[in-house]
Coordinates of C-alpha atoms in Angstrom, one line a residue:
X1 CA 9.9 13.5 -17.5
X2 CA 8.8 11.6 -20.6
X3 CA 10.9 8.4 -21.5
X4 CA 13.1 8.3 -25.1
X5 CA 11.7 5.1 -26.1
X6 CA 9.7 6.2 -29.4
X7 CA 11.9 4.9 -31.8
X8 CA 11.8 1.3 -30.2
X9 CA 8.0 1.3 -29.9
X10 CA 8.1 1.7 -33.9
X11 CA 9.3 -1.8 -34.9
X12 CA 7.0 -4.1 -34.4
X13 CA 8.8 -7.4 -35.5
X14 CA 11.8 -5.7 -33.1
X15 CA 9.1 -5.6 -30.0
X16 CA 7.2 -9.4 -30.3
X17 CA 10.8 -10.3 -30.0
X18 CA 11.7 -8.6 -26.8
X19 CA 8.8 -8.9 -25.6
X20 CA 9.4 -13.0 -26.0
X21 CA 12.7 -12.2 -24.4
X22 CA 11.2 -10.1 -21.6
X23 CA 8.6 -13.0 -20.5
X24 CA 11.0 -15.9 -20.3
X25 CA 13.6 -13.4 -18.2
X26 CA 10.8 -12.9 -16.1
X27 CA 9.3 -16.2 -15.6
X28 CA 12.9 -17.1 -14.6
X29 CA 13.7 -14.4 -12.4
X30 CA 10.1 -15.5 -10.5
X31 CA 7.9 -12.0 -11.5
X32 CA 4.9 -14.4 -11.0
X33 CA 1.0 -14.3 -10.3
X34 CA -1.2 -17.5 -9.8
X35 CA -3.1 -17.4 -12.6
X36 CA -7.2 -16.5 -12.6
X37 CA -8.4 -19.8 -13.0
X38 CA -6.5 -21.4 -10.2
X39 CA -5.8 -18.8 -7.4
X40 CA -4.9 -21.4 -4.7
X41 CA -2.7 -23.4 -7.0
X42 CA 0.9 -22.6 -7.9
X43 CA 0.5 -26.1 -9.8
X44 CA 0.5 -23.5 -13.3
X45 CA 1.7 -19.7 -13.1
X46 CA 2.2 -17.1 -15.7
X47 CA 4.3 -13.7 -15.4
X48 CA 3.2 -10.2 -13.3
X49 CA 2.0 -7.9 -16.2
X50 CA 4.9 -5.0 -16.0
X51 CA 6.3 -3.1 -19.2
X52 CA 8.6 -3.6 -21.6
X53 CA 10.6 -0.9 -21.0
X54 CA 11.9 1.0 -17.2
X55 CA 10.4 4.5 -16.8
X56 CA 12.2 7.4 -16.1
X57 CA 12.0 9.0 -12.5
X58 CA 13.9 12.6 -12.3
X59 CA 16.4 11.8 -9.9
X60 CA 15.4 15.1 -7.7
X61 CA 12.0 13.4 -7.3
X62 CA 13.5 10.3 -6.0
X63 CA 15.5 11.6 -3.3
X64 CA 13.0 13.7 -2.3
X65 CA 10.3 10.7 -1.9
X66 CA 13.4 8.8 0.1
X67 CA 13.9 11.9 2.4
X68 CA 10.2 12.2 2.7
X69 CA 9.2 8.7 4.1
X70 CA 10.8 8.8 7.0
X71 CA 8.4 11.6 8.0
X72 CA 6.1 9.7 6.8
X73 CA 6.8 6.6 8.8
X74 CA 7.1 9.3 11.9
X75 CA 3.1 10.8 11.1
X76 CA 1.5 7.4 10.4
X77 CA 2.6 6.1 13.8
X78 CA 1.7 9.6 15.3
X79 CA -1.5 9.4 14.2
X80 CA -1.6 5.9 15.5
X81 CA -1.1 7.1 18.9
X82 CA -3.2 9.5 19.0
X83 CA -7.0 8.2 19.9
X84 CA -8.3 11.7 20.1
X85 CA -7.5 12.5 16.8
X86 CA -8.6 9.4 15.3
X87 CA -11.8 9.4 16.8
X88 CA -12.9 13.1 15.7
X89 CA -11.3 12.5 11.9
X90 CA -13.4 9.4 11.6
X91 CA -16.6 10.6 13.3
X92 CA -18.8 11.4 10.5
X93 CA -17.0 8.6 8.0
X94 CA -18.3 5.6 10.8
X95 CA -21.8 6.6 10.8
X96 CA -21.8 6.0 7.0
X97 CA -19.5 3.7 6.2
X98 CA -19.7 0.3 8.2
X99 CA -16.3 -1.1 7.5
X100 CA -15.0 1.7 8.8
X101 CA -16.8 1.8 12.1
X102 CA -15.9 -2.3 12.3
X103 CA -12.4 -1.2 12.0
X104 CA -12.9 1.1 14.7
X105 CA -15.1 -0.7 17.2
X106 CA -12.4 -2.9 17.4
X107 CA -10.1 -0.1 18.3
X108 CA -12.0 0.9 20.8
X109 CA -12.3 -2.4 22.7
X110 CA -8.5 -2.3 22.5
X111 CA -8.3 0.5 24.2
X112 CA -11.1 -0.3 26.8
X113 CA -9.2 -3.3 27.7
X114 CA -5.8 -1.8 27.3
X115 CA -3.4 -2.5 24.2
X116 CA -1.3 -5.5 25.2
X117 CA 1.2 -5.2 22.4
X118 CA 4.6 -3.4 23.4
X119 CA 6.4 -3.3 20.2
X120 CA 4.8 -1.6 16.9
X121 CA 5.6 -2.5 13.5
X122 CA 4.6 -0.3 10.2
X123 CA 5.6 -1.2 6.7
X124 CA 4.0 1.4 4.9
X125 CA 4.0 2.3 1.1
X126 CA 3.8 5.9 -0.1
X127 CA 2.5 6.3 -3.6
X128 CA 3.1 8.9 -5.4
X129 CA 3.0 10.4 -9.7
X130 CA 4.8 13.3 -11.2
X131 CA 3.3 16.8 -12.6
X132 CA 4.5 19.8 -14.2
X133 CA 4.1 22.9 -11.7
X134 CA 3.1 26.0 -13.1
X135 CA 6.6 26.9 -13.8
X136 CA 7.3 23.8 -15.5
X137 CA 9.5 22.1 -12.8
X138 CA 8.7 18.7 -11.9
X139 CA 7.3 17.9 -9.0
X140 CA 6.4 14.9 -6.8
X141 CA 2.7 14.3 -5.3
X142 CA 1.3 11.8 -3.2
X143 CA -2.3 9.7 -4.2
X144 CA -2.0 8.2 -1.0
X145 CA -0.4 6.2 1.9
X146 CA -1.2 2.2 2.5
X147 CA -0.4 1.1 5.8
X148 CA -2.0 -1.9 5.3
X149 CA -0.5 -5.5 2.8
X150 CA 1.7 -2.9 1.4
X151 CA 2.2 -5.1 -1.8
X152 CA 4.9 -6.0 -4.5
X153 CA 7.9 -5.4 -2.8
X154 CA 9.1 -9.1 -3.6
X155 CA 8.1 -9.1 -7.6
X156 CA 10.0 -5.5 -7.5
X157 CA 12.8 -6.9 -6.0
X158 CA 13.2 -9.2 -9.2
X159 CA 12.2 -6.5 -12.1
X160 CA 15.1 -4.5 -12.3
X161 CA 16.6 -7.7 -13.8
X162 CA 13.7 -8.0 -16.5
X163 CA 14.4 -4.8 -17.8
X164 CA 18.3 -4.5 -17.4
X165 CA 17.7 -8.0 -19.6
X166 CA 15.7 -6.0 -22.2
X167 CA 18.1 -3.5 -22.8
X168 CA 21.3 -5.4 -22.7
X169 CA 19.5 -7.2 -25.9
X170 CA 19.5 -3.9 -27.7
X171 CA 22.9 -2.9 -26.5
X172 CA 22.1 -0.4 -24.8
X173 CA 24.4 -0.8 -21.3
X174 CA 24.9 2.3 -20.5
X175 CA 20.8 2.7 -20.1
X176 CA 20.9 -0.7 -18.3
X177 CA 23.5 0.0 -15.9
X178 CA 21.6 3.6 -14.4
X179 CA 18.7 0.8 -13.6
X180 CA 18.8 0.9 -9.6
X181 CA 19.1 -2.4 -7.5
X182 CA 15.8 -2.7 -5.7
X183 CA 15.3 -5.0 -2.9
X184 CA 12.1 -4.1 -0.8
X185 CA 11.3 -7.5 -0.2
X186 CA 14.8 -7.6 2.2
X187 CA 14.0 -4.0 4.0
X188 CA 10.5 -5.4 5.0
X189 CA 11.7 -9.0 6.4
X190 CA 14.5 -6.9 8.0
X191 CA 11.3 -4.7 9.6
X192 CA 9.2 -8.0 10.6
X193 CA 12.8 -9.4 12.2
X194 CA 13.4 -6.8 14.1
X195 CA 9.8 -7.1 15.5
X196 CA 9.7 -10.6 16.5
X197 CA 13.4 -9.7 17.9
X198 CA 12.1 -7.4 20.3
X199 CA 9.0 -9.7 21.1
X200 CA 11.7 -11.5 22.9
X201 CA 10.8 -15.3 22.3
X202 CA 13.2 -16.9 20.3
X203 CA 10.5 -19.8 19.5
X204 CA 7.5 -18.1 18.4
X205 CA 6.9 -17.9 15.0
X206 CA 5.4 -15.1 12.4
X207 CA 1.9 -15.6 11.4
X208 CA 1.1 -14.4 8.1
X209 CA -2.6 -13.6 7.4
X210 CA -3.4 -14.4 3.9
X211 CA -6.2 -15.4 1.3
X212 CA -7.1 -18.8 0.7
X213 CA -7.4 -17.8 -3.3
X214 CA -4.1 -15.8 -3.6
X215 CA -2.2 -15.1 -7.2
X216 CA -0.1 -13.1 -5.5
X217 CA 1.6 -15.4 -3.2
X218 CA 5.1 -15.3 -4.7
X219 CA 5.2 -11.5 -4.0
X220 CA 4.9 -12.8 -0.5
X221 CA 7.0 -15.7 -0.5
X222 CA 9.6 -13.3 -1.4
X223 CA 9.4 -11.8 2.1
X224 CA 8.6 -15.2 3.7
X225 CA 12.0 -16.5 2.3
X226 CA 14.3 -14.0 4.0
X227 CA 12.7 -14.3 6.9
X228 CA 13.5 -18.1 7.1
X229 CA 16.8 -17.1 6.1
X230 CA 17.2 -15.6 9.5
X231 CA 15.9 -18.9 11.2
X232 CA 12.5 -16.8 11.5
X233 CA 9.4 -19.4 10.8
X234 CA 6.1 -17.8 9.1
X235 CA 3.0 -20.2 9.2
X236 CA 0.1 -18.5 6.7
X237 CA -3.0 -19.3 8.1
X238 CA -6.5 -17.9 7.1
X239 CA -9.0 -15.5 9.6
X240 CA -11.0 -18.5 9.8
X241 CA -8.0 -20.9 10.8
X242 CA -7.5 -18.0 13.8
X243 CA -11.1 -18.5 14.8
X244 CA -11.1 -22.1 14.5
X245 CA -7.4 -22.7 16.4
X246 CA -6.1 -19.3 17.9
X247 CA -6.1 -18.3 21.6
X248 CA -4.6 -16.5 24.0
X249 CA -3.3 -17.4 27.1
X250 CA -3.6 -15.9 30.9
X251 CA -0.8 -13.1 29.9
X252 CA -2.6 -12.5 26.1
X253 CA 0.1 -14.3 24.0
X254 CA -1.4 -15.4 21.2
X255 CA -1.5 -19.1 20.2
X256 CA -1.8 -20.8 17.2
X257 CA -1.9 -24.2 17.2
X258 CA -0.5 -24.5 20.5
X259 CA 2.4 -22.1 18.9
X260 CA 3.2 -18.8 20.2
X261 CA 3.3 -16.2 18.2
X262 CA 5.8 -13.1 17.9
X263 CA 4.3 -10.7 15.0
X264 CA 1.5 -11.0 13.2
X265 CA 1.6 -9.7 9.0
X266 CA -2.0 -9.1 7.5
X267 CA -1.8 -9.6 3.9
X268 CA -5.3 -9.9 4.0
X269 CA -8.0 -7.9 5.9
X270 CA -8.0 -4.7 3.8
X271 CA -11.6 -4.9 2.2
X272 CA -14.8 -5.2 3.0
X273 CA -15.9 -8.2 0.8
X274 CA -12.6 -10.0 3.4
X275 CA -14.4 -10.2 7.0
X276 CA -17.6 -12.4 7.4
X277 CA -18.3 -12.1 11.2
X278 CA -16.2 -15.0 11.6
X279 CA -13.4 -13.3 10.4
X280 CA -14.1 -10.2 12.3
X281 CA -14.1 -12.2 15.3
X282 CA -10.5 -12.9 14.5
X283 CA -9.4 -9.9 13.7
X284 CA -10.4 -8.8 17.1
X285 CA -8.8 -11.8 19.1
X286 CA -5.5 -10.7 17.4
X287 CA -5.7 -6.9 18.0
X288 CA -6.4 -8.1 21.7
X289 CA -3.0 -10.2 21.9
X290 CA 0.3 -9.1 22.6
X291 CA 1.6 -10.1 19.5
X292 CA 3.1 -7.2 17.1
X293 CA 0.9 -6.7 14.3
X294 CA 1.5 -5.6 11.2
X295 CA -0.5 -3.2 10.9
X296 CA -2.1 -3.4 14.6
X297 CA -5.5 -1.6 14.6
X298 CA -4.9 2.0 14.7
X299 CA -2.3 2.1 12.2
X300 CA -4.7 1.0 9.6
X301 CA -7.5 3.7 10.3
X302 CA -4.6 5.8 10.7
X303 CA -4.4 4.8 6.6
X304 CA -7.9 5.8 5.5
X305 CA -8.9 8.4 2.7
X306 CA -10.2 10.7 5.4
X307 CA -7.9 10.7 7.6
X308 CA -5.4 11.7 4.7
X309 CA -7.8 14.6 3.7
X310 CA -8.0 15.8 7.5
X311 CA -4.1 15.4 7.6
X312 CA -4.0 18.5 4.8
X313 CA -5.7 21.1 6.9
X314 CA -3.9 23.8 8.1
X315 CA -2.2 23.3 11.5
X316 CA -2.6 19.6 11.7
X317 CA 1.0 18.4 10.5
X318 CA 2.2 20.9 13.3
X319 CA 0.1 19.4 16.3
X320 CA 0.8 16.2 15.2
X321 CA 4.7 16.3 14.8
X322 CA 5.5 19.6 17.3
X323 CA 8.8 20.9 17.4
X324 CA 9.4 19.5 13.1
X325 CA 9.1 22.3 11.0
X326 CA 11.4 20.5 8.2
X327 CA 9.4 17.6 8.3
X328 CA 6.4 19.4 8.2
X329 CA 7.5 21.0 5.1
X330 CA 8.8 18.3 3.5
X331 CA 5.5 16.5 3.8
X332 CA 3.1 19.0 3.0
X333 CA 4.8 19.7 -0.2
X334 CA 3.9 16.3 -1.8
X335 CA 0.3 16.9 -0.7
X336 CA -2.4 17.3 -3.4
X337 CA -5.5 19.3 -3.1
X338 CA -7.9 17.0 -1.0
X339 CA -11.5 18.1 0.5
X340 CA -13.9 17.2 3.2
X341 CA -17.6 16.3 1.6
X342 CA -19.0 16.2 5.3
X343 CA -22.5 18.2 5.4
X344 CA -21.9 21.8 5.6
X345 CA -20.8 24.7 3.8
X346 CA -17.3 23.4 3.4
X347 CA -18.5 19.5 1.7
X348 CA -21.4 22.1 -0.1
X349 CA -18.6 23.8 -1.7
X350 CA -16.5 21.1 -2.7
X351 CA -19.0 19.3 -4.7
X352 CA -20.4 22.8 -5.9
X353 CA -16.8 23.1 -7.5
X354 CA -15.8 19.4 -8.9
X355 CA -19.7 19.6 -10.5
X356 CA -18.2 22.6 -12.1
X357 CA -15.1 21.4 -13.2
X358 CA -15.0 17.6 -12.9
X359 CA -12.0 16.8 -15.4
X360 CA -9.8 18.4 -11.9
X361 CA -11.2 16.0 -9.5
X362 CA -11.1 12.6 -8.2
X363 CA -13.6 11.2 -5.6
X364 CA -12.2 8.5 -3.0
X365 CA -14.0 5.8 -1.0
X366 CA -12.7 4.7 2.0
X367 CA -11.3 1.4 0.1
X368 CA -7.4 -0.2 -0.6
X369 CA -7.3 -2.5 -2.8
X370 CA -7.2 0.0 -5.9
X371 CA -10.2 0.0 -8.5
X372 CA -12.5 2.1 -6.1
X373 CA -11.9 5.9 -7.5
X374 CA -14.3 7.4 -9.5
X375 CA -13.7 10.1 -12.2
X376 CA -15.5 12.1 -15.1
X377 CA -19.1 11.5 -15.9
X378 CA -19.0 8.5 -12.9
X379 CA -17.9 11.1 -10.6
X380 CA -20.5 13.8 -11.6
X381 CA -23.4 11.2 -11.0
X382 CA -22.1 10.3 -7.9
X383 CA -21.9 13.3 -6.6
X384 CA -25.3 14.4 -7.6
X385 CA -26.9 11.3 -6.1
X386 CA -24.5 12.3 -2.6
X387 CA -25.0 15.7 -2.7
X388 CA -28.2 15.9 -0.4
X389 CA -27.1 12.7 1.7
X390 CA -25.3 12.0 5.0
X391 CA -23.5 9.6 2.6
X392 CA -21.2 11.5 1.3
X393 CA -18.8 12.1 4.4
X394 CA -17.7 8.8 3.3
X395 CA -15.9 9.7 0.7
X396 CA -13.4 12.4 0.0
X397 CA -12.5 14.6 -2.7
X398 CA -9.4 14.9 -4.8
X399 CA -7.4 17.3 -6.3
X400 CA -6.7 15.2 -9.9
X401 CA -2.3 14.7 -10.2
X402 CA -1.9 15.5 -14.2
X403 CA 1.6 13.5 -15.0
X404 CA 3.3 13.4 -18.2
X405 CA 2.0 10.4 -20.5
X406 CA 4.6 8.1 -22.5
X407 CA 4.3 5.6 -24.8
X408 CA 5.7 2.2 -23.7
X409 CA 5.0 -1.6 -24.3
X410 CA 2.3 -3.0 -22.3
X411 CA 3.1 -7.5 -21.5
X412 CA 0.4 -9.0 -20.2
X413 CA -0.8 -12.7 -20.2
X414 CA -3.1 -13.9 -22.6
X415 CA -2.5 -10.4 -24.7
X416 CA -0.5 -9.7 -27.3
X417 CA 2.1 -6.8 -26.9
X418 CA 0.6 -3.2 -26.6
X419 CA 2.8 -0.1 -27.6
X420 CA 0.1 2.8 -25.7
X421 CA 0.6 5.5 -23.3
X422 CA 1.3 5.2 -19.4
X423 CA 1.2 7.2 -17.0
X424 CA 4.1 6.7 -14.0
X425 CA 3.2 6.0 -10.3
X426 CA 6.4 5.7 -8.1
X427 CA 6.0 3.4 -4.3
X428 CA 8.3 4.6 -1.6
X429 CA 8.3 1.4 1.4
X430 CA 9.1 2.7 4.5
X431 CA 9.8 0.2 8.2
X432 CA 9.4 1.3 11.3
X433 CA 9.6 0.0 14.9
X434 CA 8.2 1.6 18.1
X435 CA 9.2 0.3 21.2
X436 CA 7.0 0.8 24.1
X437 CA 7.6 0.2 27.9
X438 CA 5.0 0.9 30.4
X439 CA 5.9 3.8 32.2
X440 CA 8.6 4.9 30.0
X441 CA 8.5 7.1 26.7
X442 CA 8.2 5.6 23.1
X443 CA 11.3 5.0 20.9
X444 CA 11.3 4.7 17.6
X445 CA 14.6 1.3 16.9
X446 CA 13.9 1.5 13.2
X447 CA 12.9 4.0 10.7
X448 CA 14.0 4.0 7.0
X449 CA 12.6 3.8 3.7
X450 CA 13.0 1.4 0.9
X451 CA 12.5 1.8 -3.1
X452 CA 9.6 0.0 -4.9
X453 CA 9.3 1.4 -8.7
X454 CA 6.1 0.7 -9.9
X455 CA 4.4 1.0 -13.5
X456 CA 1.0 1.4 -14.5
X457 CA -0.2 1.5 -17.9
X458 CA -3.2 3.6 -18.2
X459 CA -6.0 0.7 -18.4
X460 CA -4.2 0.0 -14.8
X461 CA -3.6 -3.6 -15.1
X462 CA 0.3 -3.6 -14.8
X463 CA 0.2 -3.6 -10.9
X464 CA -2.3 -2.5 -8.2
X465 CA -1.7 -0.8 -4.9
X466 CA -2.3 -4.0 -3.4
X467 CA -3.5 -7.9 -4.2

């Protein structure tokens, strides 16, 4: 699975060149971040770190993580619907981990009051690395699912360009013409249209939750362009500009600035440090409208670390999707070892056996965002400080994925080029649409998945799971 780019990565004069190459094709193809020191300005930008090279993905791997997201896109919203479930997964996690039990307070209310929304929109991203298994075949396996500001499909929409550049330079066209088109950033509008088309208002708009300090806001743009292509508008507006100007009407349509609105797309709202009580206050005025949201309450819970973990145990796959055992196979073979660490003999165990061989283990908050793992020595204190404490059910444990290091060229602003060894992580988008009429059963309009490659160097600053 490694890539055949060692004799490149020799010549250094060869690489500062390229790489010069490689950063102007990419500032003009728009593979672009806000820079640190002015997040709310696109006034000056600089490039998305990526690398100089593509990485190899075994092309069995590949269609087997297309093939898989649809089931996927199937349990995610199965999960969604099912409160029961939800409730008794995240029972010990919410009574140690607030934002998790904020997140589902508000779920709760929903469903006290009744869910007003009628259509149901998930644009998830499945992530996923490669490994060897013990017979030396490849094999694909799943870190984890975001449900929730799914990011880079736009910049990934405009890489495959970077690199077919790069190698076109060497003349090597036969390498850059197996590069695959890649256009998440269309699937997902064509997800949010299809939404706001079945919201049934031809006037309302699409209101994009976002940041006020965003680099990432060409990523979105992306998406917000091909939307308007469709003569679909998207206002961004803050969770304090819903507080401050959102309402809803007698029939819970949601208004802002006197402007109804159709869906709503968080790409914002996945982290702790984001709600103030304002902004939770928001977030609950908008799960209470009828307005599609993207993700709506449920869907993100349906997201967390635990809920993954709980998803693993024997017999849950089947209850959830009955009558699929092909789908159940096909998603339970991308699983990865994960464990409970709720008090009792089971959570006892697990830590009893990463404490004894921590280099196989991983342990997970309930965080997106990317940056919140903790592994080696970091883990091993953690876990003695947990070990005795409620605590712990808030996190999960990890069976470690081992893939395949190879060396590419690391381009990153402000840094010169890097020739070290990466590590692969391959995202899978996947849309769906649930349609929902009182009285009447649930039909899925839409349900497909879309390609994102993504590379990460091993210092992880080439891309993150999310902004």
């Amino acid at each position: 699975m490694a890539t055949g780019w060692g004799s490149l990565l020799q010549d250094e004069q060869q690489l500062e060149e390229l790489a010069r190459q490689a950063v102007d094709r990419a500032l003009a193809e728009g593979v672009l971040l806000r820079t640190a020191r002015e997040p709310s300005s696109s006034n000056v930008v600089s490039y998305a770190p990526f690398t100089l090279f593509p990485s190899l993905v075994p092309s069995a791997l590949l269609e087997q993580a297309y093939a898989v997201q649809m089931d996927f896109n199937l349990l995610v919203d199965a999960v969604s619907q099912d409160a029961a479930f939800l409730e008794q997964t995240l029972s010990s996690t919410i009574k140690r981990d607030d934002y998790t039990a904020r997140l589902f307070d508000i779920h709760k209310q929903v469903l006290k009051e009744g869910v007003a929304q009628t259509v149901f929109l998930g644009l998830n991203r499945s992530d996923y690395m490669f490994q060897h298994n013990t017979d030396g075949s490849p094999a694909l396996k799943q870190i984890e699912i975001n449900t929730i500001s799914a990011s880079f499909g736009g910049l990934a929409s405009r890489t495959p360009a970077v690199h077919r550049h790069v190698l076109n330079v060497l003349s090597k066209t036969k390498e850059a013409a197996k590069i695959l088109s890649n256009n998440p950033s269309k699937g997902l509008a064509l997800g949010i249209a299809k939404a706001w088309e079945l919201y049934g208002s031809a006037n309302a708009l699409v209101l994009l939750i976002a940041q006020e300090k965003e680099r990432n806001i060409f990523d979105q743009r992306a998406i917000e362009n091909e939307l308007l292509a469709k003569n679909i508008h998207v206002i961004r507006r803050r969770f304090e500009d819903v507080s401050e100007k959102g309402s809803l009407d007698q029939d819970r349509r949601l208004l802002m600035d006197g402007q109804e609105v159709a869906v709503v797309y968080f790409r914002d709202g996945y982290m702790p440090n984001q709600y103030s009580q304002q902004n939770w206050e928001a977030r609950l005025l908008l799960e209470r409208s009828c307005a599609v949201k993207c993700p709506d309450i449920a869907t993100q819970l349906a997201g967390t670390k635990k809920v993954q973990q709980e998803l693993s145990r024997v017999g849950v796959l089947e209850m959830l999707l009955p009558g699929q055992p092909e789908a159940v196979a096909r998603l339970r073979a991308t699983f990865a070892g994960l464990y409970s660490l709720d008090m009792g003999a089971e959570g006892d165990q697990a830590i009893a056996e990463a404490l004894a061989a921590p280099s196989r283990f991983v342990l997970k908050p309930q965080r997106e965002g990317g940056g919140n793992n903790l592994y080696g020595e970091e883990m091993v204190q953690a876990l003695q400080q947990l070990k005795d404490s409620e605590e712990r059910a808030s996190y999960i444990l990890m069976e470690k994925i081992e893939p395949e290091p190879f060396g590419n060229c690391l381009l990153r602003p402000g840094s010169p080029a890097q020739v070290v060894q990466c590590i692969s992580e391959l995202g899978i988008f996947g849309v769906y649409v649930r349609l929902f009429a009182l009285g009447e059963a649930s039909c899925h309009v839409m349900n497909s998945p879309m390609e994102r490659p993504m590379w990460r160097g091993t210092e992880g600053f080439c891309q993150q799971p999310h902004e």
